[in-house]
Coordinates of C-alpha atoms in Angstrom, one line a residue:
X1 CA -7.0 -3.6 22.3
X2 CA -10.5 -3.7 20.6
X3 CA -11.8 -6.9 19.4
X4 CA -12.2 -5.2 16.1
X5 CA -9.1 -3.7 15.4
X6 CA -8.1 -3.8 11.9
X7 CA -4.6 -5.1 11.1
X8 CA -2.5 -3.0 8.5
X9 CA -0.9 -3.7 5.2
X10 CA 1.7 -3.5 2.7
X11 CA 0.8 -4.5 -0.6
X12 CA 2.8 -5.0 -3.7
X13 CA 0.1 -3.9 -6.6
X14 CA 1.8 -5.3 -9.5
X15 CA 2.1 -3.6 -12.8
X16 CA -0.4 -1.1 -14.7
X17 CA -4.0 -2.3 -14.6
X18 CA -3.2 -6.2 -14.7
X19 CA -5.8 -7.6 -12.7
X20 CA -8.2 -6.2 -16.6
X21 CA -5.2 -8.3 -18.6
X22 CA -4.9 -11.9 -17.0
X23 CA -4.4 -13.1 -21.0
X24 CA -1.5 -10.2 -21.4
X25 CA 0.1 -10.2 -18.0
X26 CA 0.3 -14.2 -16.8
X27 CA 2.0 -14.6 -13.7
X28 CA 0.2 -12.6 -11.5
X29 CA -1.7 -15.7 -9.9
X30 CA -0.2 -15.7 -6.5
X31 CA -0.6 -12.4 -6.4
X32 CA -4.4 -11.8 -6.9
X33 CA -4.7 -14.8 -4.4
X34 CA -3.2 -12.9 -1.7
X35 CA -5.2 -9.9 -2.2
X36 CA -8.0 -12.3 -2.6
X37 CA -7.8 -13.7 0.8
X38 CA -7.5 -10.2 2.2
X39 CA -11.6 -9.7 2.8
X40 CA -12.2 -13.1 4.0
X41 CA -9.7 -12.9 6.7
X42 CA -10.5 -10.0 8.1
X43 CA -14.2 -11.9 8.1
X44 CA -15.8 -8.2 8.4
X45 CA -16.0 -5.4 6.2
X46 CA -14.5 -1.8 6.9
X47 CA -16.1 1.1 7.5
X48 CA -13.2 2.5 4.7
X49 CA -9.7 2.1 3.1
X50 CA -7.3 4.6 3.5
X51 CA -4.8 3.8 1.3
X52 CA -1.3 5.3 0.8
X53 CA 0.1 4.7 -3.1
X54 CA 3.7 4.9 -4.0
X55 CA 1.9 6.5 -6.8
X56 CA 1.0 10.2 -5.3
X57 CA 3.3 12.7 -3.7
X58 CA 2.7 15.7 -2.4
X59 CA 4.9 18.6 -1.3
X60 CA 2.6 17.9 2.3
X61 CA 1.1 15.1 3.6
X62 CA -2.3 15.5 1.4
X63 CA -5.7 13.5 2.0
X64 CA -8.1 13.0 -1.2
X65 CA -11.6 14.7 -0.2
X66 CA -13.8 13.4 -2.9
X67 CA -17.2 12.0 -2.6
X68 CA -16.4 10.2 -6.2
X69 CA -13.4 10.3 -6.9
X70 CA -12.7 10.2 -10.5
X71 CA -10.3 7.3 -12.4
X72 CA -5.9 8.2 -13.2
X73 CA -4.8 6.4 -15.8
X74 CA -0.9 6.5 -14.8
X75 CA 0.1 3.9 -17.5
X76 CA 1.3 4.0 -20.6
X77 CA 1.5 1.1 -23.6
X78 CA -1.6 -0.4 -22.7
X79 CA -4.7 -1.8 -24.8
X80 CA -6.9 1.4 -25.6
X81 CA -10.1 -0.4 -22.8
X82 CA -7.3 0.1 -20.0
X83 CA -8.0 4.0 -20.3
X84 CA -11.3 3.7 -20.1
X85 CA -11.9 1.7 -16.9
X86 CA -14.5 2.3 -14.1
X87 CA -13.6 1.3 -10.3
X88 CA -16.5 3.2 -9.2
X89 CA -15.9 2.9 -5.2
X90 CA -17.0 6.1 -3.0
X91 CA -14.9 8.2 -1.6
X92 CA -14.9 8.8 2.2
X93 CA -15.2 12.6 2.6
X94 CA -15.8 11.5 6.7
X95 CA -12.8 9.5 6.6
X96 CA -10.9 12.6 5.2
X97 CA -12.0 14.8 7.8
X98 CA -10.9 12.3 10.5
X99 CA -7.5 11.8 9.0
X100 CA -7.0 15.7 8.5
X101 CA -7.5 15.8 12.0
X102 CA -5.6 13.2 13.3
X103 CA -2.4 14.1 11.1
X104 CA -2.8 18.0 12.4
X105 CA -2.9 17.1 16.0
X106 CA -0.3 14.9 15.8
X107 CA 1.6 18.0 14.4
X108 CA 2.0 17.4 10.5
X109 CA 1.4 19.2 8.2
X110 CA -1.9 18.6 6.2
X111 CA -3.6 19.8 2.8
X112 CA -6.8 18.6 1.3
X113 CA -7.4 17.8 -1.8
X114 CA -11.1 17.6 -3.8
X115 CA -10.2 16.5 -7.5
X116 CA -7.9 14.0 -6.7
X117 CA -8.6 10.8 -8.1
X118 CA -8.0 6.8 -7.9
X119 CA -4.4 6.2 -9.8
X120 CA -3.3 2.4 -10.0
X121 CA -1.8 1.9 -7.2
X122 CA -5.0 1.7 -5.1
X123 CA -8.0 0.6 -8.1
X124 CA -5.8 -2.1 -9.4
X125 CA -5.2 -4.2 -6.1
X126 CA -8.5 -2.4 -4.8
X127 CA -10.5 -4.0 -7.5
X128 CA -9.2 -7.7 -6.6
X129 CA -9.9 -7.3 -2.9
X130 CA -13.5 -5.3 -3.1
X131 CA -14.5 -6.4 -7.1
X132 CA -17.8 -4.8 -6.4
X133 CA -16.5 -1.4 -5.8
X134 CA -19.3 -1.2 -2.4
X135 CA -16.5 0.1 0.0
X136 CA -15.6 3.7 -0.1
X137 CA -12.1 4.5 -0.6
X138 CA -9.2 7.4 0.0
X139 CA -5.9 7.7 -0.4
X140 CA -3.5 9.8 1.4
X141 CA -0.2 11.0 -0.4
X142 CA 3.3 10.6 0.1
X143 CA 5.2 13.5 1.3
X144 CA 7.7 14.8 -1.3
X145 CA 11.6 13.7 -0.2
X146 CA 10.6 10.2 1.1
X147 CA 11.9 10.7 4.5
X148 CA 11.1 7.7 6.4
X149 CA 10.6 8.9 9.9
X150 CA 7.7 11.3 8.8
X151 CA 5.9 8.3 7.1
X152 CA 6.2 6.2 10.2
X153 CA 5.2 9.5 12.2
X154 CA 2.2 9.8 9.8
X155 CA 1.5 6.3 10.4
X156 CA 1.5 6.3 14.0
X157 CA -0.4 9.5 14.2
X158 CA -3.2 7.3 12.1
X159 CA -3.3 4.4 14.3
X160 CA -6.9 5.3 15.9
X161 CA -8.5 4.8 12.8
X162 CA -7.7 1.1 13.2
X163 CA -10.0 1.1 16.1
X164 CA -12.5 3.1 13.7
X165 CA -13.3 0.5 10.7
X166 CA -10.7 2.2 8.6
X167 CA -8.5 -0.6 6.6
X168 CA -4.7 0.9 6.0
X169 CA -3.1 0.1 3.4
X170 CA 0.0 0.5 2.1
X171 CA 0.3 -0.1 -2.1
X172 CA 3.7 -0.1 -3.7
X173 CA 6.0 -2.8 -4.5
X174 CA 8.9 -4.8 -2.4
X175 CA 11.3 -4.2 -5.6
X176 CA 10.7 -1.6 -8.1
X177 CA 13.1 -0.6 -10.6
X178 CA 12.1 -0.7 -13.6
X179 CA 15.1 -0.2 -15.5
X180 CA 15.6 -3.6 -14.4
X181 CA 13.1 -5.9 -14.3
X182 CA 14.5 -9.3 -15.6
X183 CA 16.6 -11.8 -14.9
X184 CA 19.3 -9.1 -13.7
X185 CA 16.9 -8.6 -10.6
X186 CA 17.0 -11.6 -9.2
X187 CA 20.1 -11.1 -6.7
X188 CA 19.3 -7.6 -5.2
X189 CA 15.6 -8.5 -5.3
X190 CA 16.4 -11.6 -3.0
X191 CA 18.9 -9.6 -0.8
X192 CA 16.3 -6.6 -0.4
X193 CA 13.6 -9.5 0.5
X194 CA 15.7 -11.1 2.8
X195 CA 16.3 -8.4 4.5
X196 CA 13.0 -7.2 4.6
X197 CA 11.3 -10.9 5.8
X198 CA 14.2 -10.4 8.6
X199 CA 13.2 -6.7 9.5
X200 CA 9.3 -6.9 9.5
X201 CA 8.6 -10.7 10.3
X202 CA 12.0 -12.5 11.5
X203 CA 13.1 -10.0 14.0
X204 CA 12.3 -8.3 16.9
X205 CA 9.7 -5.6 16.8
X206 CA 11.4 -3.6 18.9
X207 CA 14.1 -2.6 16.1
X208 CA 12.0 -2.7 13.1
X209 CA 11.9 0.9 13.2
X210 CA 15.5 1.5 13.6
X211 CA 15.8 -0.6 10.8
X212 CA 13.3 0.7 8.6
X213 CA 14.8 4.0 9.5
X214 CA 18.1 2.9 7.8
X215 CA 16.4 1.0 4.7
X216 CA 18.9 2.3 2.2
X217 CA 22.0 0.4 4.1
X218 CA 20.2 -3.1 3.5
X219 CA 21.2 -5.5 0.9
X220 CA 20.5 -4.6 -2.3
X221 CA 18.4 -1.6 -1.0
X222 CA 19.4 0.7 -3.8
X223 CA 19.1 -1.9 -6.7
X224 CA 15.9 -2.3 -5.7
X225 CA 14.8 1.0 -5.1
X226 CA 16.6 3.1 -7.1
X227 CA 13.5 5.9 -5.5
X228 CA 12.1 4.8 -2.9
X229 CA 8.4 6.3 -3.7
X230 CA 7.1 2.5 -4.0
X231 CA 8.8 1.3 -0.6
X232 CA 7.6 4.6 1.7
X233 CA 3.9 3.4 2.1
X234 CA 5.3 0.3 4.1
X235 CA 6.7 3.3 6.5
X236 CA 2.8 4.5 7.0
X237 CA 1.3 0.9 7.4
X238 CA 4.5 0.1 10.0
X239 CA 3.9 2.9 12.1
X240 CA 0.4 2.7 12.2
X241 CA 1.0 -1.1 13.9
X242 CA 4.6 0.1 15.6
X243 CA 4.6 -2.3 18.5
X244 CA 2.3 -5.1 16.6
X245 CA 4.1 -8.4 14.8
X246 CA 4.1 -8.8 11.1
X247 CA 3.5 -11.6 9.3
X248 CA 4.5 -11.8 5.2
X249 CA 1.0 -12.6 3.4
X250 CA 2.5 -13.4 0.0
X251 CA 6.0 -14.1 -1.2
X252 CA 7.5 -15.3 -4.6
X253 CA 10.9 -15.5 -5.0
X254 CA 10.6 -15.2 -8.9
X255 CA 8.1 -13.2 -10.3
X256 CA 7.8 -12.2 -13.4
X257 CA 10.6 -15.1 -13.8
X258 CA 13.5 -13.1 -11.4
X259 CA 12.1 -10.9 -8.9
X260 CA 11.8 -11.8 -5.3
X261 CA 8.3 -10.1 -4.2
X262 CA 6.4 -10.0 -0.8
X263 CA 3.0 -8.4 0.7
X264 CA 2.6 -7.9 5.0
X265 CA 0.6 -7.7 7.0
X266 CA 0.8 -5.8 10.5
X267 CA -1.0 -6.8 13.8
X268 CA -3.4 -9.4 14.7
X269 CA -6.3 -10.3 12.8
X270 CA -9.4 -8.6 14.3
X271 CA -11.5 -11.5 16.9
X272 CA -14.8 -13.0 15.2
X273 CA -17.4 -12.3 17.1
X274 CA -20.1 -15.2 18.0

């Protein structure tokens, strides 16, 4: 294992473009602090992020080509400013190539994609971890129908890049169902988190993929993801790290007042050099 292998990550990205609206959208403390501590514990910076947002889908597996990728507003009911915001980080058009590649000799199907831009799934928590938009940035889409063991196949077919400088991360959300997101949330979002803590952190590596593989049967699975298109990016960042620990980087069991919400992280933390 290299020294410098990058770990991988599942990230809940909260709601809209919150980290722009601290005064509208309080809570979100323990949140920005973990994607805060993101950078300084890796203590170097990657070459890339290649990010995969529960907030694109593709009939394929598709990889965003853009030098400078332009801004998606996929929000509504927000102050008029929100829809006019800059995260002005490169794209990785290398990156791309390298991803292409690896997904297409791994056997998947791949498509390419040179007007895609940044939704909020990657510049919101992007934003908080890199505020000076200086590292370039891609995303790779979901693949339409959410099946679970072609994430986790995309995801392993993507491990090299680990070993590359490229930072994978994986932004959705532990619970998302927005239909309810109050106090009514609190028991499925606790059972899904539960289970979830147990899967990825508690127990042994060697079934979190059987496990992952049968998300939907887990406590309050459905309740909290009614579609599953903010839980599949944790498949990518899992497979990417198959055989590597997790450990759960933020957890708190009642934002936004109810919901029980958690960030992980997969594989070690790369060796300081010196």
């Amino acid at each position: 294992m290299s020294e410098t292998r990058l770990p991988t990550y599942f990230v809940s990205h909260g709601g809209g473009p919150w980290p722009w609206l601290k005064d509208l959208m309080p809570g979100m403390d323990k949140l920005e602090a973990s994607l805060q501590a993101i950078p300084a514990e890796l203590g170097l910076t990657p070459r890339a992020v290649l990010v995969i947002s529960g907030h694109w889908e593709e009939p394929q597996f598709t990889v965003q080509t853009s030098p400078h990728p332009p801004m998606i507003y996929d929000y509504g009911g927000f102050p008029e400013f929100t829809y006019r915001l800059q995260y002005p980080a490169p794209g990785a058009p290398d990156v791309a190539a390298r991803v292409g590649q690896l997904l297409e000799d791994a056997g998947i199907t791949t498509h390419y994609d040179a007007r895609r831009g940044y939704d909020h799934g990657v510049f919101a928590p992007l934003y908080v971890l890199y505020p000076q938009a200086d590292v370039p940035i891609l995303q790779l889409s979901l693949r339409r129908g959410y099946d679970p063991a072609a994430h986790l196949a995309a995801g392993r077919a993507l491990a090299p890049l680990r070993d590359e400088g490229v930072l994978i991360v994986g932004s959705g959300f532990s619970y998302h169902n927005l239909a309810n997101f109050g106090p009514g949330a609190a028991t499925a979002s606790k059972a899904f988190g539960d289970w979830l803590n147990e899967t990825l952190v508690e127990g042994p590596v060697a079934e979190r993929t059987e496990r992952l593989m049968h998300w939907d049967t887990a406590p309050g699975a459905r309740a909290s993801h009614p579609a599953e298109d903010h839980l599949i990016p944790l498949m990518v960042a899992v497979g990417a790290a198959e055989d590597e620990p997790g450990v759960r980087t933020y957890h708190e069991p009642d934002f936004m007042g109810a919901i029980d919400s958690s960030s992980f992280r997969f594989g070690p933390l790369p060796v300081p050099r010196g």
